Structures are given as structure tokens and as C-alpha cells.
């Protein structure tokens, strides 16, 4: 079903780190609202808010203790209503994060509705399933003495989507937010919703999984601990409750296995691109494979993985922006990427349990040491506001921020599925309708055998005359209009 999200630019906000409004060092909803003029200026179609719900923060909000309450440190339901109204007035849609495969262990359901969870009895775990962040996926509940399943941290017991009453309860959550005016959902860890009913072991394999996994998980064929064939009923419940609102799925599986999810969801993230090396052939292969599945939401960074400048190198960050924003499909831009932020230091344990805070440092609005993020002590230090900030880059035509803004504007004119074109080694070139896009992934210039008028370049001088033809500078990218 085609809709506004099909080619939308969605800006991911990690609420803790975007903008603090009350000096407690933690970002919040009024802070987000105060930055809507910026997002409107940037030109994004929608924002995705990582979880804002009540949570004991064992996994920073991905452990939900009340699905229909806003965490007090982020604000109130009234703040969310105000944010929705303001965003909608600016033509910006708002997606919430729907955490469906587990709750917090402190969710009242865990005590009041044990039938909503997955249990086993006996002295040992019933199988060899491993949690995403390592260690067994089973822990003992001290109160009942039983073992409960948790695909992530022990504080995140897995829900049982085979239970029709659980399905109805979660459908109610979706309807609650829809009625409040939320425009759609990014759905968390969808591949963990339904597991093997017989709880069979994941078999041992020598085939590598094409996406990075915790070391404890490598060597296992992850076929029973997730992605059970009966997933359709669970997905159908969400689809029906969401109505027309888009559902974008986080399905952390190889491309072939995401296809069934697209029967009910509007798009799934293309994680093979995020994890590809910055190399024309590898990028092209990941793109072609992902597209073969269907509707892909492109993403090159998010709150879980190293940022682009860290993973693909600062010198490639601009060309990577061109790639993300010129592929057909929706594009998810993680906050801070538009000013070229790199990862910062990891957070302190026990809060940063999996070293994921490196990519969650506060947004850098101003060039002062506090980055304009908070008047108080930020929950995680700023990385380098003196080096990069929105204030410094906004009126600077050659900044990466200006590049993002120009790309978002130019992409509205680009239409049609990408078709790969012949290009010299190291250059990824494709055509979309009358537009030609060329990305030099190499550290040396390359001849560019494509004719066309220059519409956008990742950096001034990306396209240079070369004898009778032209060449593309090292690490640079261009968008051309075919003559
Ligand atoms: C998803 C989220 C991640 C979270 C996990 C468990 O992968 O993106 O941040 O830890 O699900 O909810
Ligand atoms: Ca705050």
C-alpha cells in the first residue's frame, strides 16, 4: 500500500540526547518540540522517537513498564500532545517506537498476567537459546521459581504472542497512540515476537550469519529462537490495529527471511547495507539483495551501531549521505549524522551495558562546551561541539549540514528504482529516472564516464574536468541530471 512513508526522510531522535529543556541533563519532549523549527528547516518528513515510555531504564526505554505513559523525565502525555500538534502544523509526522517482543520485568503484567510471557520449568534451561547481548536467554524468576525467556537483557522478559489476550492487549496500545494522533511506528525486534513452540535448540552451523552478532551467538543457526513460521498472526494483529499508519520493522535477519514480514509491514530496515564495507561492490550487493525483498527503509546508522564517520570513516561521511538519501525508498537519518558527528567515548557501566552509548552522545547545537544541549550536567558528555555544531554549519554552504539539507530537497525530484550503471572500479553509479548518482568509495579520483548536468556535489570540486571528460574526486559523490 503506497503512502507518504514510501520515500520519506525520517529523522531518528534518541530522546535522552536531543535537547534538554529543564536543566536536568536529560533530553525531553519539550526540548524536542523546541527544535521542530530546525527539523522543518532541514526538510524531514517525519521523526521517529526512540522509546519515551515509562521504564526502569535497564535498556534505556526498551524495557517498558507502562506502554501508555510517558517517562516522567521526558515529560507528560500533554507534552506529547503538544509536540504532535506542533509537528503536524509544520508538516512533520511523528513515529513512535513500539516495543512488542518484551516488556520490562517491572511491568505489572509480569506479576498479574504471567500467561503473557514464555516460561519453562526444571533445573536447567530447556534449550540452548542465547540472549542478544550474550549469555543464556533463560533466567529464573525468584518469586515463582520458574524460568522465563528473555531474548535481550534478563530485565526484559519476552511476551507470548501466541496468547490471543496478549495480542489484544498490545493492539489496544497501538490504538491508544493512533487515537492520540501518532502517525506510525518503528517496531522493535520484530523477529523475536514468535519462537519455536516446542522450544527446540538452535542447531550448530558453520554458515556465518550475514549480520554482526554477539560472539555467543555465532556458530548457531538462529532458526528456533526467533522468526517462527507462525509470525503472521502476530504481525496481522499489529497491522489491523495500526490501520493506515505505517509499520516499519526492525527485523534483524538476512534478507531472504524478511520477506514474510513485508506481508503485514510497510517496510523493514535494510541492515545489510548498514553493515556493508564502504566499497562499491559490497554496497551494491547489499542494496540489490535488500531490494529483492521488497520495501526497504534505508538506514546507515542508528542508536545501536557505530556512526557513519566512525564506521566508514570521516572522509566518506558526505558520500555516504548522498547514498542514503538517493536510494529509492524511505531514508532514516540518525540525529547528529547531519553535522558529521562521530562516536564518542563509551558510557560508564553499569548504565552502558553493551557499549552502545558511544553513538548516543548529546546533539551539538551550539559551539559552546555545553553544545546548547543542557544548562545542567549532561547525562553523557558532549563529544566535540567546538568542532561541529548546528550553529556553525547552518549558514555555511559547504558544510555537511548544508549537504544534507540540499540532498533532502533534491531527492524530492528523484524518482524511479535505482539501476546500476557501469563505472570504474571503486565507483558505485546508478540511474533513477533522469537522475544519475555516482559515489566514489575509493581514496583516489576516478574518471566519470557519465554525461549530465551537475545538480549536487558532496563537496565543492567533487567533479573536475579531466581531458575531454570529467573525473570524480576521491571519497566524493555527485547527483547529475542526464542531458
Ligand atoms: C532493538 C533496539 C535496541 C534494544 C533492543 C531490545 O534492537 O534498537 O536498542 O536494545 O531492540 O529492545
Ligand atoms: Ca530534561
Coordinates of C-alpha atoms and ligand atoms in Angstrom, one line a residue:
X1 CA 0.0 0.0 0.0
X2 CA 1.9 3.1 -1.2
X3 CA 1.8 6.1 1.2
X4 CA 3.6 9.1 2.4
X5 CA 6.3 7.0 4.1
X6 CA 7.4 5.3 0.8
X7 CA 10.1 7.9 0.1
X8 CA 10.0 9.8 3.4
X9 CA 13.1 11.1 5.1
X10 CA 12.6 10.0 8.8
X11 CA 14.9 11.6 11.4
X12 CA 15.6 9.4 14.3
X13 CA 15.6 11.2 17.7
X14 CA 17.2 9.5 20.7
X15 CA 15.1 11.4 23.3
X16 CA 17.7 11.4 26.1
X17 CA 20.2 13.1 23.9
X18 CA 18.4 15.5 21.7
X19 CA 17.5 18.6 23.8
X20 CA 17.1 19.1 27.5
X21 CA 14.6 21.8 28.4
X22 CA 14.7 21.8 32.3
X23 CA 18.4 21.6 33.1
X24 CA 18.4 18.0 34.5
X25 CA 20.9 16.9 31.8
X26 CA 18.4 14.6 30.1
X27 CA 16.7 15.4 26.9
X28 CA 12.9 15.6 27.0
X29 CA 9.7 16.1 24.9
X30 CA 9.5 19.9 25.4
X31 CA 13.2 20.0 24.3
X32 CA 12.3 18.1 21.1
X33 CA 9.4 20.5 20.5
X34 CA 11.7 23.4 20.8
X35 CA 13.8 22.0 17.9
X36 CA 11.0 21.4 15.5
X37 CA 11.7 24.7 13.6
X38 CA 15.2 23.2 12.9
X39 CA 13.7 19.9 11.6
X40 CA 11.3 21.8 9.4
X41 CA 14.2 23.9 8.0
X42 CA 16.2 20.7 7.4
X43 CA 13.2 19.4 5.4
X44 CA 12.5 16.0 7.1
X45 CA 9.1 14.4 6.6
X46 CA 8.9 12.6 9.9
X47 CA 10.6 12.0 13.2
X48 CA 11.0 8.6 14.9
X49 CA 11.2 8.9 18.7
X50 CA 13.1 6.0 20.3
X51 CA 11.0 4.9 23.3
X52 CA 9.6 7.6 25.5
X53 CA 7.6 5.3 27.8
X54 CA 7.8 4.7 31.5
X55 CA 10.8 2.4 32.0
X56 CA 13.2 1.4 34.7
X57 CA 15.9 2.1 32.1
X58 CA 17.6 -1.3 32.1
X59 CA 17.8 -0.9 28.3
X60 CA 17.1 2.9 28.2
X61 CA 13.5 2.7 27.5
X62 CA 13.4 -0.6 25.5
X63 CA 12.3 -2.1 28.8
X64 CA 8.8 -0.7 29.0
X65 CA 6.9 -0.7 32.3
X66 CA 3.8 1.2 31.1
X67 CA 3.1 1.3 27.3
X68 CA 0.7 4.2 27.5
X69 CA 2.6 6.5 29.9
X70 CA 5.4 8.9 29.1
X71 CA 8.5 8.5 31.3
X72 CA 8.4 11.4 33.8
X73 CA 11.9 12.5 32.9
X74 CA 10.8 13.0 29.3
X75 CA 7.6 14.9 30.3
X76 CA 3.9 14.1 30.2
X77 CA 1.2 13.0 27.8
X78 CA 0.2 16.6 27.5
X79 CA 3.8 17.4 26.3
X80 CA 3.4 14.7 23.7
X81 CA 0.1 16.1 22.6
X82 CA 1.7 19.5 22.2
X83 CA 4.6 18.0 20.3
X84 CA 2.2 16.2 17.9
X85 CA 0.2 19.3 17.3
X86 CA 3.2 21.5 16.6
X87 CA 4.9 18.9 14.4
X88 CA 1.7 18.3 12.4
X89 CA 1.4 22.1 11.9
X90 CA 4.8 22.0 10.3
X91 CA 4.0 19.0 8.1
X92 CA 6.2 16.7 10.2
X93 CA 4.8 13.3 11.1
X94 CA 5.7 11.5 14.3
X95 CA 6.5 7.8 14.6
X96 CA 6.8 6.2 18.0
X97 CA 8.9 3.1 18.8
X98 CA 6.7 0.1 19.5
X99 CA 8.5 -2.4 21.8
X100 CA 6.5 -5.6 21.2
X101 CA 8.6 -8.6 21.8
X102 CA 9.2 -8.0 25.5
X103 CA 8.4 -5.7 28.4
X104 CA 10.3 -4.6 31.5
X105 CA 10.4 -7.1 34.3
X106 CA 8.7 -4.4 36.3
X107 CA 5.7 -4.2 34.0
X108 CA 2.7 -5.1 36.1
X109 CA 1.8 -7.8 33.6
X110 CA 4.8 -9.8 34.7
X111 CA 3.1 -10.4 38.0
X112 CA -0.5 -10.0 37.1
X113 CA -0.5 -11.8 33.8
X114 CA 2.2 -14.5 33.8
X115 CA 0.3 -16.1 30.9
X116 CA 1.5 -13.2 28.7
X117 CA 5.1 -14.4 29.0
X118 CA 7.1 -17.5 28.0
X119 CA 8.0 -19.9 30.8
X120 CA 9.8 -23.2 31.4
X121 CA 10.2 -25.5 34.4
X122 CA 13.0 -27.6 35.6
X123 CA 16.5 -27.3 37.0
X124 CA 18.1 -26.3 33.6
X125 CA 17.1 -24.1 30.7
X126 CA 15.0 -26.1 28.3
X127 CA 17.3 -25.3 25.3
X128 CA 20.5 -23.6 24.1
X129 CA 19.0 -20.2 23.2
X130 CA 21.3 -17.3 23.8
X131 CA 20.2 -13.7 24.5
X132 CA 21.2 -11.0 22.0
X133 CA 23.7 -9.4 24.3
X134 CA 25.2 -12.8 25.3
X135 CA 24.5 -15.4 28.0
X136 CA 21.5 -17.8 28.2
X137 CA 18.1 -16.5 27.1
X138 CA 16.5 -18.0 30.3
X139 CA 16.6 -16.7 33.8
X140 CA 14.9 -17.8 37.0
X141 CA 12.2 -15.7 38.5
X142 CA 12.9 -15.8 42.2
X143 CA 9.3 -15.4 43.1
X144 CA 7.8 -18.2 41.2
X145 CA 11.0 -20.3 40.9
X146 CA 10.2 -20.7 37.2
X147 CA 12.4 -19.9 34.2
X148 CA 11.3 -17.1 31.9
X149 CA 12.6 -16.4 28.4
X150 CA 14.4 -13.1 27.5
X151 CA 15.8 -12.5 24.1
X152 CA 17.6 -9.4 25.4
X153 CA 18.6 -8.5 29.0
X154 CA 17.2 -10.5 31.9
X155 CA 15.2 -7.4 32.8
X156 CA 13.3 -7.8 29.5
X157 CA 11.1 -10.9 29.7
X158 CA 9.7 -12.0 26.3
X159 CA 6.0 -11.8 25.6
X160 CA 4.0 -14.7 24.3
X161 CA 2.4 -13.6 21.1
X162 CA 0.6 -17.0 20.8
X163 CA -1.7 -15.8 23.6
X164 CA -4.8 -14.0 22.0
X165 CA -5.3 -11.9 25.1
X166 CA -1.7 -10.6 24.9
X167 CA -2.3 -9.8 21.2
X168 CA -5.5 -7.9 22.1
X169 CA -3.7 -6.0 24.9
X170 CA -0.9 -4.9 22.5
X171 CA -3.5 -4.0 19.8
X172 CA -5.0 -1.7 22.4
X173 CA -1.6 0.0 22.9
X174 CA -1.4 0.7 19.2
X175 CA -4.9 2.1 19.1
X176 CA -4.2 4.3 22.1
X177 CA -1.4 6.1 20.3
X178 CA -3.2 6.2 17.0
X179 CA -6.1 7.9 18.6
X180 CA -3.7 10.4 20.1
X181 CA -2.5 11.4 16.7
X182 CA 0.7 9.3 16.3
X183 CA 1.3 8.8 12.6
X184 CA 3.1 5.4 12.6
X185 CA 5.5 3.1 14.3
X186 CA 9.0 1.8 14.2
X187 CA 8.5 -1.7 15.6
X188 CA 11.3 -3.1 17.7
X189 CA 12.9 -6.5 17.5
X190 CA 10.0 -8.0 15.4
X191 CA 11.9 -11.2 14.6
X192 CA 11.7 -12.1 18.3
X193 CA 7.9 -12.0 18.6
X194 CA 7.3 -15.7 18.0
X195 CA 9.7 -18.6 18.7
X196 CA 9.5 -22.3 18.2
X197 CA 6.6 -23.7 20.1
X198 CA 8.5 -26.9 21.0
X199 CA 11.5 -24.8 22.2
X200 CA 13.9 -26.8 20.1
X201 CA 17.6 -26.0 20.2
X202 CA 19.1 -23.7 17.6
X203 CA 21.3 -26.1 15.6
X204 CA 25.0 -25.7 15.3
X205 CA 26.2 -24.4 11.9
X206 CA 29.3 -23.3 10.2
X207 CA 27.5 -20.9 7.9
X208 CA 28.1 -17.3 9.0
X209 CA 25.1 -15.1 9.7
X210 CA 25.4 -12.1 7.4
X211 CA 24.8 -9.5 10.2
X212 CA 27.1 -8.9 13.2
X213 CA 26.0 -10.8 16.3
X214 CA 27.2 -11.2 19.8
X215 CA 30.1 -13.7 19.9
X216 CA 28.0 -16.2 21.9
X217 CA 25.5 -16.4 19.1
X218 CA 27.9 -17.1 16.2
X219 CA 28.1 -20.8 15.3
X220 CA 24.3 -21.2 15.8
X221 CA 21.7 -21.4 13.1
X222 CA 19.2 -18.9 14.6
X223 CA 16.1 -20.6 13.4
X224 CA 14.2 -21.7 16.5
X225 CA 14.9 -18.9 19.0
X226 CA 13.3 -16.3 16.7
X227 CA 11.3 -15.9 13.5
X228 CA 9.0 -18.9 13.9
X229 CA 6.8 -19.6 10.9
X230 CA 3.6 -18.7 12.8
X231 CA 4.7 -15.0 13.0
X232 CA 1.9 -14.0 10.6
X233 CA -0.8 -13.9 13.2
X234 CA 1.2 -11.6 15.5
X235 CA 2.1 -9.3 12.6
X236 CA -1.5 -9.3 11.5
X237 CA -2.7 -8.1 14.9
X238 CA -0.4 -5.1 14.7
X239 CA -1.4 -4.4 11.1
X240 CA -5.0 -4.4 11.9
X241 CA -4.6 -2.2 15.0
X242 CA -2.4 0.3 13.1
X243 CA -4.9 0.7 10.3
X244 CA -3.3 3.0 7.6
X245 CA -0.4 4.1 9.8
X246 CA 2.9 2.7 8.6
X247 CA 4.7 0.0 10.5
X248 CA 8.5 -0.1 9.8
X249 CA 10.0 -3.3 11.2
X250 CA 13.3 -3.8 12.8
X251 CA 13.8 -7.4 11.6
X252 CA 17.4 -8.4 12.2
X253 CA 17.6 -11.2 9.8
X254 CA 19.2 -12.0 6.4
X255 CA 17.2 -10.5 3.5
X256 CA 15.6 -13.8 2.4
X257 CA 14.0 -14.1 5.9
X258 CA 12.5 -10.6 6.0
X259 CA 10.1 -11.2 3.1
X260 CA 7.2 -12.7 5.2
X261 CA 7.3 -9.6 7.4
X262 CA 6.6 -7.4 4.5
X263 CA 3.1 -9.0 4.0
X264 CA 2.0 -7.1 7.1
X265 CA 4.6 -4.3 7.4
X266 CA 5.1 -1.3 5.2
X267 CA 8.9 -1.6 5.2
X268 CA 11.8 -3.2 7.0
X269 CA 15.2 -1.8 7.7
X270 CA 17.9 -2.7 5.2
X271 CA 20.5 -3.8 7.8
X272 CA 22.8 -5.5 5.2
X273 CA 23.6 -2.0 3.8
X274 CA 24.3 -0.6 7.3
X275 CA 26.8 -3.5 7.9
X276 CA 28.4 -3.5 4.4
X277 CA 32.0 -2.3 4.0
X278 CA 32.4 1.1 2.3
X279 CA 33.3 -0.5 -1.0
X280 CA 31.3 0.0 -4.2
X281 CA 30.9 -3.7 -4.9
X282 CA 29.8 -4.6 -1.4
X283 CA 27.4 -1.7 -1.1
X284 CA 25.9 -2.6 -4.5
X285 CA 25.5 -6.2 -3.5
X286 CA 23.8 -5.3 -0.2
X287 CA 21.4 -2.8 -2.0
X288 CA 20.4 -5.3 -4.7
X289 CA 19.8 -8.1 -2.1
X290 CA 17.8 -5.8 0.1
X291 CA 15.7 -4.6 -2.8
X292 CA 14.9 -8.1 -3.8
X293 CA 12.9 -8.4 -0.6
X294 CA 10.6 -5.5 -1.2
X295 CA 10.0 -2.2 0.6
X296 CA 13.2 -1.2 2.3
X297 CA 13.8 1.6 4.8
X298 CA 17.4 2.6 4.3
X299 CA 19.5 3.2 7.3
X300 CA 23.2 3.8 7.7
X301 CA 23.3 4.4 11.5
X302 CA 21.1 4.4 14.5
X303 CA 21.2 4.3 18.3
X304 CA 22.6 0.8 18.3
X305 CA 25.6 0.9 15.9
X306 CA 28.7 3.0 15.3
X307 CA 28.0 6.2 13.5
X308 CA 28.9 6.6 9.8
X309 CA 32.0 8.7 10.4
X310 CA 33.3 6.1 12.8
X311 CA 32.4 3.0 10.7
X312 CA 33.0 4.2 7.2
X313 CA 35.5 7.0 8.0
X314 CA 35.0 10.7 8.3
X315 CA 36.3 11.2 4.8
X316 CA 33.4 9.1 3.5
X317 CA 30.6 10.7 5.6
X318 CA 29.5 13.1 2.9
X319 CA 29.4 10.5 0.1
X320 CA 27.5 8.1 2.5
X321 CA 24.9 10.9 3.0
X322 CA 24.4 11.0 -0.8
X323 CA 24.0 7.3 -0.9
X324 CA 21.5 7.1 1.9
X325 CA 19.3 9.9 0.5
X326 CA 19.3 9.0 -3.1
X327 CA 18.3 5.3 -3.0
X328 CA 14.6 4.7 -3.7
X329 CA 12.6 4.0 -0.5
X330 CA 12.5 5.8 2.8
X331 CA 15.7 7.0 4.4
X332 CA 16.3 7.1 8.1
X333 CA 18.7 9.8 9.3
X334 CA 20.0 9.4 12.8
X335 CA 20.3 12.7 14.8
X336 CA 23.8 14.2 14.6
X337 CA 24.7 12.5 11.3
X338 CA 23.8 15.7 9.5
X339 CA 26.6 17.5 11.3
X340 CA 29.0 14.7 10.8
X341 CA 29.2 13.5 14.4
X342 CA 31.4 10.5 15.1
X343 CA 31.1 8.2 18.0
X344 CA 32.3 9.4 21.4
X345 CA 33.7 7.5 24.4
X346 CA 31.6 4.7 25.8
X347 CA 29.5 5.4 28.8
X348 CA 30.1 4.1 32.3
X349 CA 29.0 0.7 33.4
X350 CA 26.5 -0.3 34.7
X351 CA 24.5 2.1 32.7
X352 CA 26.2 1.4 29.4
X353 CA 26.0 -2.3 29.5
X354 CA 26.8 -3.1 25.9
X355 CA 29.0 -0.2 25.0
X356 CA 26.2 1.3 22.9
X357 CA 26.4 4.8 24.4
X358 CA 29.3 5.7 22.1
X359 CA 26.7 6.6 19.5
X360 CA 24.3 8.2 21.9
X361 CA 26.1 11.4 22.9
X362 CA 24.0 14.6 23.1
X363 CA 23.3 16.6 20.0
X364 CA 25.6 19.5 19.3
X365 CA 23.5 22.6 18.7
X366 CA 26.0 25.4 19.6
X367 CA 29.8 25.6 19.6
X368 CA 30.0 26.2 23.3
X369 CA 31.2 23.4 25.6
X370 CA 27.7 22.5 26.7
X371 CA 26.7 22.3 23.0
X372 CA 23.4 24.1 23.8
X373 CA 22.1 20.7 24.9
X374 CA 21.5 21.3 28.6
X375 CA 22.2 24.0 31.2
X376 CA 22.9 21.2 33.6
X377 CA 25.3 18.3 33.7
X378 CA 24.5 16.2 30.6
X379 CA 23.8 12.5 31.3
X380 CA 26.6 11.7 28.8
X381 CA 29.3 14.2 28.0
X382 CA 29.3 16.1 24.7
X383 CA 31.8 14.9 22.2
X384 CA 33.1 17.9 20.2
X385 CA 30.7 20.8 19.9
X386 CA 33.6 23.2 19.3
X387 CA 34.5 21.2 16.2
X388 CA 31.0 20.6 14.8
X389 CA 27.6 22.1 15.7
X390 CA 24.4 23.1 14.0
X391 CA 25.1 26.8 14.7
X392 CA 28.5 26.7 12.9
X393 CA 27.3 24.8 9.9
X394 CA 23.8 26.1 9.3
X395 CA 24.8 29.1 7.2
X396 CA 27.9 27.6 5.8
X397 CA 27.1 26.5 2.2
X398 CA 30.0 23.9 2.2
X399 CA 29.1 22.2 5.5
X400 CA 27.8 18.6 5.7
X401 CA 24.6 20.1 7.3
X402 CA 24.0 22.1 4.1
X403 CA 24.7 19.0 2.1
X404 CA 22.0 17.1 4.0
X405 CA 19.5 19.9 3.5
X406 CA 20.3 20.2 -0.2
X407 CA 20.1 16.4 -0.6
X408 CA 16.7 16.3 1.1
X409 CA 15.5 19.0 -1.3
X410 CA 17.0 17.3 -4.4
X411 CA 15.7 13.9 -3.5
X412 CA 12.1 15.1 -3.9
X413 CA 12.7 15.4 -7.7
X414 CA 14.3 11.9 -8.0
X415 CA 12.0 9.1 -8.9
X416 CA 12.2 5.5 -10.1
X417 CA 14.1 2.5 -8.9
X418 CA 17.9 2.5 -8.9
X419 CA 19.5 0.7 -11.8
X420 CA 23.2 0.1 -11.5
X421 CA 25.4 1.7 -14.2
X422 CA 28.9 0.7 -15.4
X423 CA 31.6 2.7 -13.7
X424 CA 35.3 2.5 -12.9
X425 CA 36.4 0.3 -10.0
X426 CA 35.5 1.8 -6.7
X427 CA 32.7 3.9 -8.1
X428 CA 29.1 3.0 -7.4
X429 CA 26.9 4.6 -10.1
X430 CA 23.2 4.2 -10.6
X431 CA 20.4 5.8 -12.6
X432 CA 17.0 6.7 -11.2
X433 CA 14.8 8.0 -14.0
X434 CA 16.6 11.0 -15.5
X435 CA 19.0 11.3 -12.5
X436 CA 22.4 9.8 -12.3
X437 CA 24.1 9.2 -9.0
X438 CA 27.8 8.4 -8.6
X439 CA 29.7 7.7 -5.4
X440 CA 33.4 7.2 -5.3
X441 CA 34.2 4.9 -2.4
X442 CA 37.9 4.9 -3.1
X443 CA 40.7 7.1 -1.8
X444 CA 41.7 8.2 -5.3
X445 CA 39.9 10.1 -8.0
X446 CA 38.2 8.1 -10.8
X447 CA 37.2 9.0 -14.3
X448 CA 33.4 9.5 -14.5
X449 CA 32.0 8.4 -17.8
X450 CA 28.6 9.9 -17.2
X451 CA 27.2 12.8 -19.1
X452 CA 24.8 15.2 -17.4
X453 CA 24.3 18.5 -15.7
X454 CA 25.7 18.7 -12.1
X455 CA 22.8 19.1 -9.6
X456 CA 24.6 18.4 -6.4
X457 CA 28.1 17.5 -5.2
X458 CA 29.1 16.1 -1.8
X459 CA 32.0 18.6 -1.6
X460 CA 33.0 21.6 -3.6
X461 CA 35.1 20.5 -6.6
X462 CA 33.8 16.9 -6.5
X463 CA 33.5 16.9 -10.3
X464 CA 36.6 18.0 -12.1
X465 CA 37.5 18.4 -15.8
X466 CA 39.7 15.6 -17.0
X467 CA 40.9 15.8 -20.6
X468 CA 37.8 15.5 -22.7
X469 CA 35.8 14.1 -19.9
X470 CA 35.3 14.6 -16.1
X471 CA 36.6 12.9 -13.0
X472 CA 35.1 12.3 -9.6
X473 CA 37.3 13.3 -6.6
X474 CA 38.4 10.7 -4.0
X475 CA 35.6 9.9 -1.5
X476 CA 33.2 12.2 -3.3
X477 CA 29.7 11.8 -4.7
X478 CA 27.6 13.7 -7.2
X479 CA 24.0 13.8 -8.5
X480 CA 23.6 14.6 -12.2
X481 CA 20.7 15.2 -14.5
X482 CA 21.1 13.2 -17.7
X483 CA 21.0 15.5 -20.7
Ligands
LIG1 C1 16.3 -3.1 19.4 C2 16.7 -1.7 19.8 C3 17.8 -1.8 20.9 C4 17.2 -2.6 22.0 C5 16.7 -3.9 21.6 C6 15.8 -4.6 22.7 O1 17.4 -3.7 18.8 O2 17.1 -0.9 18.7 O3 18.2 -0.5 21.3 O4 18.2 -2.8 23.0 O5 15.9 -3.8 20.5 O6 14.6 -3.9 22.8
LIG2 CA1 15.2 17.3 30.9

